[in-house]
Structures are given as C-alpha cells and as structure tokens.
Amino acid sequence: MSRPRALVVVAAAAAVLTAMNLSVWLAGASPRRVLALMLAGTLGSSYGFAQSLAKATPLLWTGASVALALRARLFNVGAEGQCLAGVLASAVVGAALPASTPWVLAIPFCLAAAAAGGAALGAVAGWLRGRFGTNEVLSTLMLNGLMAVVVTWLYGGALRDGAQVHTRDVVAGARLPMAGAALRAFRGSGLNASFALGLVALAALAWYLERTRGGLRIRALGSSAGTASALGIDPSRTTVRAMALSGALAGLAASHFVLGVKGYAEHGLGAGVGFTGIAVALLGGGRPWGIALAALLFGVLAQGSLAVNAVVPSDALVVVQAATLIAVAAVGARRAVTR
Amino acid sequence: MMAVVFLAQVLSAAAPLVLASLGGVLSERSGVTMLALEAYLLLGAFAAVVAGLASGSIVVAVLAAALAGALAGALFAAFAVWQRASAVVVGVALNLLAVAGTRAALKVLYGSSSNSPTLPTSEGMRGSTLAWTALRDALSTPTVWIAPLLVALSALLLSRTVLGLRITACGEHPTAAKGQGVPVARVQTTALVLGGAIAALGGAQLGLHQHAFVASMSGGRGFLAVAAVILGRWRPVRAAVWAAGIGSLSALEATLASSGWVPTVVLQALPFALTLLAVAGRSGKARAPAALG
C-alpha cells in the first residue's frame, strides 16, 4: 500500500469515528454504548455479519459502476437512476417469464434485463455528452429525477400486483440462491449470490480495463485527449460505451434487490445505493479489492445503523457516510481522482 | 379565478428555484462547481421551520435559513477551496448529509423522521378555497418578495462591485487574479457563503409555504436549479428567468393535477425531461467560467 493511499484510509477511519461520535452525541446517546451495540449487531454475530455483507452487495455493483466511468474521466452520478432502471427491468422480465422457466435461463435473462435497463439510461447520458457536449453530471442527475418519478408511478399503478403495493413476483427460477439456505448460521439474512457475482464483476472489470482493447480505449479517453486521438479513438463512441457499461453495472445491483432479497420491485427499492456508490468508488481508489473493502465498510455502517436504531436514529449514520466521502475527497484531492 | 390560483402557485413554486439558482450562479462564477443546491434548500427549509416553531416569528425563520445556508457554504468552502477536494464530490456528499442529517434531527427534535409539527398560520388562511386568499397566502411569505430583489442585487453585485469583479476574475483566470493581488481562496469562500445563504432562502420558502418541514421536501429542485444556472449561462437574471420557467412547470403540475386532464406522472416528469432537453439543446452555446472545477 503506497503512502498516499494509506493516508486516505487512515483519514477516512478518523472521519468515520469522529463523525459517528459527534452525531451519536448530538442525538443524545452514549458513543461507547452505541459503538458496542453496533459491533455486536454487525461483526459480532454470524447473522449481523451476513447482513453487513448483504448491505454491501449493491454497493459492490454501484461502486464498480462509478469507478469504471471515472477511468474514462466521466463522473457518473446517475448510478442511482440506473439502479432503479435495472430494478424495474429485471422485475418486469422476471415476472413475464413462464412459471416453469429453469434457472439456467431465467437468471441470465433477468441479469441481462437489469444490465440493459441501467445501460440504456447510462447510454443516453453518454450520447448527450458525445453528441452535444452535455455535462454528464447534469444529465445523469436529471435522469435520476425522471426515473424516480416513472418507477413510483409504475409501481403504484400499472405494475401493481392487485392489493399488494409491489409488482408481481418473479418466477421461482429467477431467484438467486440465499446464503441462509446453505449455511444455517446465515439464516434469515439477506445475503445472496449477488454478493459473489459482484465480486466476480469487480475482478472482470479490472481485467477488462487493463487487458482488453475496449478497456484501453476507456482508459485512453480518461488520460488525455491527445492520447485518445493518437490511438485513433472515437471519443463520442467511447463515451457512450463507457457510460453504457457503467450504467449496466449499476443496473445489475438489481440482482441483489429483485432476484435476491425481495423477488419483486417496489417503491424505494434500490434507492440510495447509487450515491453511496460514489463514496465506495472514491474510497476504493478504483482497485477491485479497494472497492470491495470500501463496500464492506459502508455495509457494516448501514447494518450497524439498523442495529442501533432504538438508541440513535439510523439516519445519523448516513451522516457518517457523507462525512467519510468528504474526508476521502479532501485527502485524496491532490491525486485528482476526478477532474 | 383559475388564473389567480395559478399565479399564486407560480409565485410560490418559482421562488425556491430562483433563489437556489442565484446561489448557484454566485458560487460557480467564482470557479467552484456547485451541486449542493439540493442540500442548501433542505437545510434552509429545516432551519426556517425549526426557528419558526421556536420563535413564532417569520423574520427569525428567514434569518435562520440564511444563517444555516451561510454555514453550509462555509463548510463547502472549507473542503472544496481550502482542502482542494473535488467540488463535485463535496456537493454530492453535502446533499447526502443534508437528507440524512435533517431526517435524524427531525427524529431527535420532534420524534418523527418524516415531518415536523405545522407552523401556526394566520387566521382563516388555511383550507380556504378562495383564489384571492391563495394569492394573499403566497404573497405573505417574505421569500417570495426577497427573490426578485436578490436577483437584481446579485446582478448588480457581479457587474458593478469590486467583489463581483473579483469573483468573476477567480472563476475565469485564478492565476491572473492572484497575480493582481486578489486573495482567490478568500473571494471564493465569500462567494460560497453568500451563495449558500441565498440558496437556503429558497429552502425557507419551501418550508414556510408548506407550513412544515417534510423529509426530503426539496424533491430534486436543487438539481433543477443547477440546470437553470447552466441554461442561464451563469448570469443572475437569465438563470432566474429559467428557474422561474421551470418553477412554473411545477405550478402547472399543482394546478392541473386536481383537474385530471393530464396524468400526474407526466406533469411530475416534465420539469426533469424538459430541463434535460433544454440543457442538451443549449450546451453547445454555453460558456462556463473558464476555471470552473
């Protein structure tokens, strides 16, 4: 670990602890008791540990999504909306399949749908950037807003399953295996195969970026306009590709929500993981293991916030996440991760 | 009568966007990318409602919002200017912080993480269906008046004062400004603090108009205001006009939703969709402050 990265990690840890103590104290509770509760509720039990991994799962996907775009020097703040698109697409496709579809077909179909949903939204932002020079931060923010409105409307109306406030269940074959089914200790937790898929995706992403021609194009786009043109790269097309791939990864976070935990889509499902993914990508420094560890940290925080909810409002710990993000940005500033 | 109701709704709906976009213009003209307008709106709304409930005074409520925004702007400057963190990241983080922070504070202060108690309203105004009462109600919120006033003042500040010229210089060519003896970091901090205070007044409008604070009540308006800044090419008056235009779309939503002529989802999606189209259509012509980052 190089020194600046070590510094980032230490500073992030310090920020987490300070922000946590401060927000806990402001909320009128004892920091020591809250910390003890948090540890017991996360790393202290096998159920808490599995739940922490479950909370980390969508962040693996959105962290990878943001990290990929950053390599092309594109700032994808739209993982939020792209994840919602993935949730929508996989829930619709999963419910439309014939009930007897075997898993070897159902799961790939649903994963493809999730990826396509996210990729479509990402590609729009990439196309606007390539064709009109529209800032992708702005366009993805607008698409987030648009997506939130559309899914709320669909889940409350057209896609509503009778008296339920969610969509129809996906077919049984499309459900990813739950960890609790194999390991008794993890029973009841939300941990499912999407976690393993996410880790594989992170490794594949690193391989794609470093070892393939497509990855080279994306990195060239991110390094400088001169490099890109020297390699004969079409910047518009590469921008669309990078944003579409980034969107696909964010959309695949739906595999955790729709195919793993819930089996259906509902209002608010998948919200929030896109913005946290930005923190994960920055803290992870663009490396696969870094992103995995950062996702785990935020997963522990998210699960911990539920464990202490009786004492401190769980939102107080989202404040901690935000503080971490700022601290990482401040310490990593001179290394200029973004523009 | 419908026209009067609509006018009242336009005034109330446009003011938050206009004030937020003004805050954005001031910040970005100094060369700092400003995505935290959503956070300023939320913090302003929260501060206004808390202060209003505690003091019972609308003036105190508005001042509290401005103070909260100024503090948030100072926090933004501490990281984005003095620590040189990426302004985009600080903006995203501040938005997260505001959503969660106000919700947690709501829980601690009032025991509910979704909404605050309602502010007392003047006699006979609430629940009335009379169009003129709606207009009077809209005009009774001081931020509706403050908004156009601040548009004019910001335009004058940027074009006619030394501070305004320094802010522009920092946004266009910080190295040259530094060479001329302009304290760049201090000027940017001033712009961010001022911008935060103004944008948070937009939040005060949201809270005072609804007579309560509701979690996440900014509902993406801060992002629409960011778009208005770009569409208005970083000029206060033009940005305000775009913001007012986008604001009228939400007023249209409020007016038409009850009539049932157009599906609500179309009306809710309209501001985002049209803003996206407008930004795409005009981005070739936009000229951002040269050193924006």
XYZ file of N, CA and C in Angstrom, chain A residues 26-27 75 77 124 128 132-135 137-143 145-146 149-150 153 272 275-276 278 282 309 313 315-316 318-319 321-323 325-327 329-330 333-334 338-339, chain B residues 35 75 79 82-86 88-90 92-94 96-97 99-101 103-104 107-108 113 223-224 226-227 230 263 265 268-273 275-276 279-281 283-284 293:
270
model
N -24.785 14.143 19.539
C -25.818 15.136 19.236
C -27.209 14.520 19.364
N -27.308 13.236 19.026
C -28.604 12.572 19.123
C -28.915 12.184 20.564
N -17.977 11.455 -14.780
C -18.459 11.350 -13.411
C -19.912 10.924 -13.442
N -22.944 10.314 -11.745
C -23.732 10.439 -10.517
C -25.130 9.870 -10.748
N -27.824 7.043 -22.683
C -28.435 8.338 -23.016
C -27.507 9.474 -22.575
N -25.605 12.079 -25.059
C -25.765 13.535 -24.940
C -24.404 14.204 -24.790
N -23.698 16.395 -27.967
C -23.930 17.818 -27.712
C -22.952 18.405 -26.693
N -22.112 17.571 -26.106
C -21.211 18.078 -25.077
C -21.912 18.361 -23.759
N -23.105 17.756 -23.561
C -23.839 17.979 -22.309
C -23.077 17.346 -21.142
N -22.864 18.131 -20.105
C -22.181 17.636 -18.921
C -22.917 16.421 -18.355
N -22.708 14.975 -15.502
C -23.186 15.108 -14.121
C -24.622 15.620 -14.140
N -24.840 16.640 -14.937
C -26.161 17.246 -15.010
C -27.182 16.298 -15.633
N -26.803 15.674 -16.770
C -27.786 14.827 -17.448
C -28.148 13.623 -16.581
N -27.154 13.038 -15.891
C -27.495 11.874 -15.067
C -28.350 12.287 -13.861
N -28.129 13.491 -13.349
C -28.981 13.962 -12.244
C -30.426 14.085 -12.704
N -30.619 14.656 -13.927
C -31.979 14.794 -14.461
C -32.597 13.418 -14.685
N -31.786 12.479 -15.209
C -32.302 11.134 -15.457
C -32.665 10.431 -14.148
N -33.890 11.951 -11.514
C -35.182 12.518 -11.138
C -36.303 11.907 -11.962
N -36.037 11.777 -13.260
C -37.020 11.232 -14.188
C -37.370 9.791 -13.816
N -39.516 9.379 -10.674
C -40.925 9.689 -10.919
C -41.608 8.530 -11.637
N -40.928 8.014 -12.678
C -41.540 6.971 -13.510
C -41.769 5.683 -12.708
N -44.604 5.896 -10.218
C -45.895 5.835 -10.908
C -46.232 4.401 -11.323
N -30.773 5.130 -3.121
C -29.700 5.490 -2.199
C -28.374 4.811 -2.483
N -25.732 6.884 -4.903
C -24.918 7.961 -4.340
C -23.843 7.388 -3.416
N -24.190 6.367 -2.636
C -23.183 5.755 -1.775
C -22.090 5.099 -2.616
N -20.710 6.255 -5.147
C -19.680 7.262 -5.444
C -18.620 7.238 -4.344
N -14.643 6.142 -4.763
C -13.552 7.064 -4.431
C -12.684 6.487 -3.320
N -30.703 1.494 15.955
C -31.825 2.381 15.651
C -32.659 2.743 16.875
N -31.214 7.595 15.867
C -31.879 7.449 14.570
C -30.890 6.923 13.522
N -30.575 7.421 10.541
C -30.084 8.431 9.603
C -28.802 9.100 10.084
N -28.598 9.097 11.413
C -27.393 9.725 11.949
C -26.151 9.060 11.365
N -25.957 7.742 8.309
C -25.772 8.159 6.921
C -24.933 9.431 6.897
N -25.115 10.254 7.944
C -24.277 11.437 8.089
C -22.812 11.003 8.136
N -21.545 8.387 6.687
C -21.143 8.047 5.324
C -20.756 9.294 4.541
N -21.573 10.326 4.672
C -21.297 11.567 3.948
C -19.975 12.173 4.403
N -19.758 12.138 5.724
C -18.514 12.683 6.261
C -17.315 11.915 5.706
N -17.153 10.386 2.855
C -16.994 10.784 1.463
C -16.201 12.086 1.356
N -16.571 13.073 2.182
C -15.879 14.358 2.137
C -14.418 14.192 2.549
N -14.188 13.401 3.609
C -12.820 13.214 4.093
C -11.956 12.561 3.023
N -12.427 12.640 -0.179
C -12.215 13.602 -1.261
C -11.150 14.619 -0.877
N -11.176 15.039 0.390
C -10.228 16.070 0.815
C -8.805 15.528 0.848
N -7.455 14.667 -2.579
C -7.620 15.770 -3.523
C -6.444 15.947 -4.463
N -5.259 15.962 -3.915
C -4.102 16.284 -4.751
C -3.796 15.193 -5.760
N -10.992 12.839 -9.716
C -11.899 13.360 -10.724
C -11.246 14.593 -11.323
N -11.972 15.253 -12.207
C -11.347 16.421 -12.846
C -11.201 17.543 -11.867
N -22.971 21.679 -6.800
C -24.054 20.707 -6.931
C -24.843 20.574 -5.630
N -18.807 25.515 5.111
C -18.352 24.123 5.180
C -17.892 23.656 3.800
N -13.817 22.569 2.570
C -13.326 21.366 1.899
C -12.936 21.631 0.447
N -10.352 25.246 0.573
C -9.147 25.219 1.410
C -8.466 23.864 1.386
N -9.253 22.758 1.323
C -8.637 21.426 1.259
C -8.479 20.948 -0.173
N -8.999 21.714 -1.111
C -8.935 21.383 -2.537
C -9.549 20.039 -2.881
N -10.574 19.656 -2.139
C -11.292 18.434 -2.504
C -12.112 18.716 -3.759
N -12.431 17.649 -4.504
C -13.251 17.822 -5.694
C -14.598 18.418 -5.307
N -17.270 18.533 -6.951
C -18.378 17.645 -7.310
C -18.650 16.670 -6.171
N -17.565 16.099 -5.628
C -17.722 15.126 -4.550
C -18.260 15.794 -3.289
N -17.719 16.978 -2.962
C -18.210 17.685 -1.775
C -19.699 17.981 -1.940
N -21.958 16.301 -3.760
C -22.736 15.061 -3.601
C -22.819 14.683 -2.127
N -21.679 14.789 -1.421
C -21.643 14.410 -0.003
C -22.534 15.321 0.829
N -22.501 16.622 0.520
C -23.306 17.569 1.286
C -24.798 17.283 1.081
N -26.107 14.298 0.501
C -26.380 13.118 1.336
C -26.538 13.526 2.798
N -25.593 14.371 3.232
C -25.546 14.834 4.614
C -26.834 15.557 4.980
N -29.871 15.371 3.533
C -31.059 14.498 3.559
C -31.105 13.724 4.870
N -29.970 13.067 5.193
C -29.946 12.222 6.387
C -29.919 13.061 7.657
N -29.149 14.139 7.627
C -29.000 14.975 8.813
C -30.321 15.594 9.247
N -33.272 14.507 8.556
C -34.182 13.447 8.995
C -33.854 13.015 10.436
N -32.532 12.856 10.696
C -32.128 12.457 12.045
C -32.490 13.540 13.053
N -36.109 13.545 13.907
C -36.422 12.472 14.851
C -36.077 12.894 16.276
N -34.875 13.497 16.417
C -34.429 13.879 17.750
C -35.289 15.012 18.313
N -39.427 10.974 11.958
C -38.413 11.233 10.953
C -39.030 11.577 9.598
N -31.404 20.193 -8.026
C -30.773 19.740 -9.269
C -31.332 20.509 -10.458
N -32.627 20.802 -10.412
C -33.221 21.618 -11.475
C -32.600 23.015 -11.462
N -29.558 23.710 -10.563
C -28.233 23.584 -11.181
C -28.370 23.724 -12.706
N -29.402 23.065 -13.233
C -29.642 23.166 -14.673
C -29.962 24.600 -15.075
N -26.908 26.673 -15.604
C -26.233 26.433 -16.876
C -27.038 27.015 -18.032
N -52.207 13.101 -16.956
C -51.737 12.212 -15.889
C -50.661 12.891 -15.036
N -48.118 11.738 -13.565
C -46.733 11.324 -13.802
C -46.091 12.177 -14.894
N -45.196 15.449 -13.346
C -44.051 15.365 -12.436
C -42.756 15.173 -13.201
N -42.840 14.425 -14.314
C -41.635 14.131 -15.083
C -41.226 15.315 -15.950
N -42.217 16.168 -16.264
C -41.995 17.267 -17.205
C -40.792 18.158 -16.873
N -40.671 18.663 -15.622
C -39.522 19.541 -15.343
C -38.187 18.861 -15.653
N -38.047 17.583 -15.253
C -36.782 16.884 -15.485
C -36.543 16.674 -16.969
N -37.594 16.203 -17.677
C -37.440 15.892 -19.100
C -37.149 17.155 -19.907
N -36.010 20.039 -18.858
C -34.726 20.615 -18.485
C -33.585 19.866 -19.162
N -33.713 18.524 -19.196
C -32.688 17.712 -19.858
C -32.593 18.092 -21.332
N -31.066 21.611 -21.706
C -29.622 21.623 -21.465
C -28.881 21.002 -22.648
N -29.426 19.885 -23.174
C -28.776 19.245 -24.317
C -28.791 20.173 -25.519
N -29.924 20.834 -25.734
C -30.052 21.705 -26.901
C -29.183 22.936 -26.830
N -26.302 23.208 -24.799
C -24.979 23.070 -24.179
C -23.858 23.497 -25.114
N -24.078 23.451 -26.428
C -23.042 23.905 -27.340
C -22.740 25.379 -27.181
N -14.206 24.316 -11.647
C -13.734 22.968 -11.345
C -13.988 22.604 -9.907
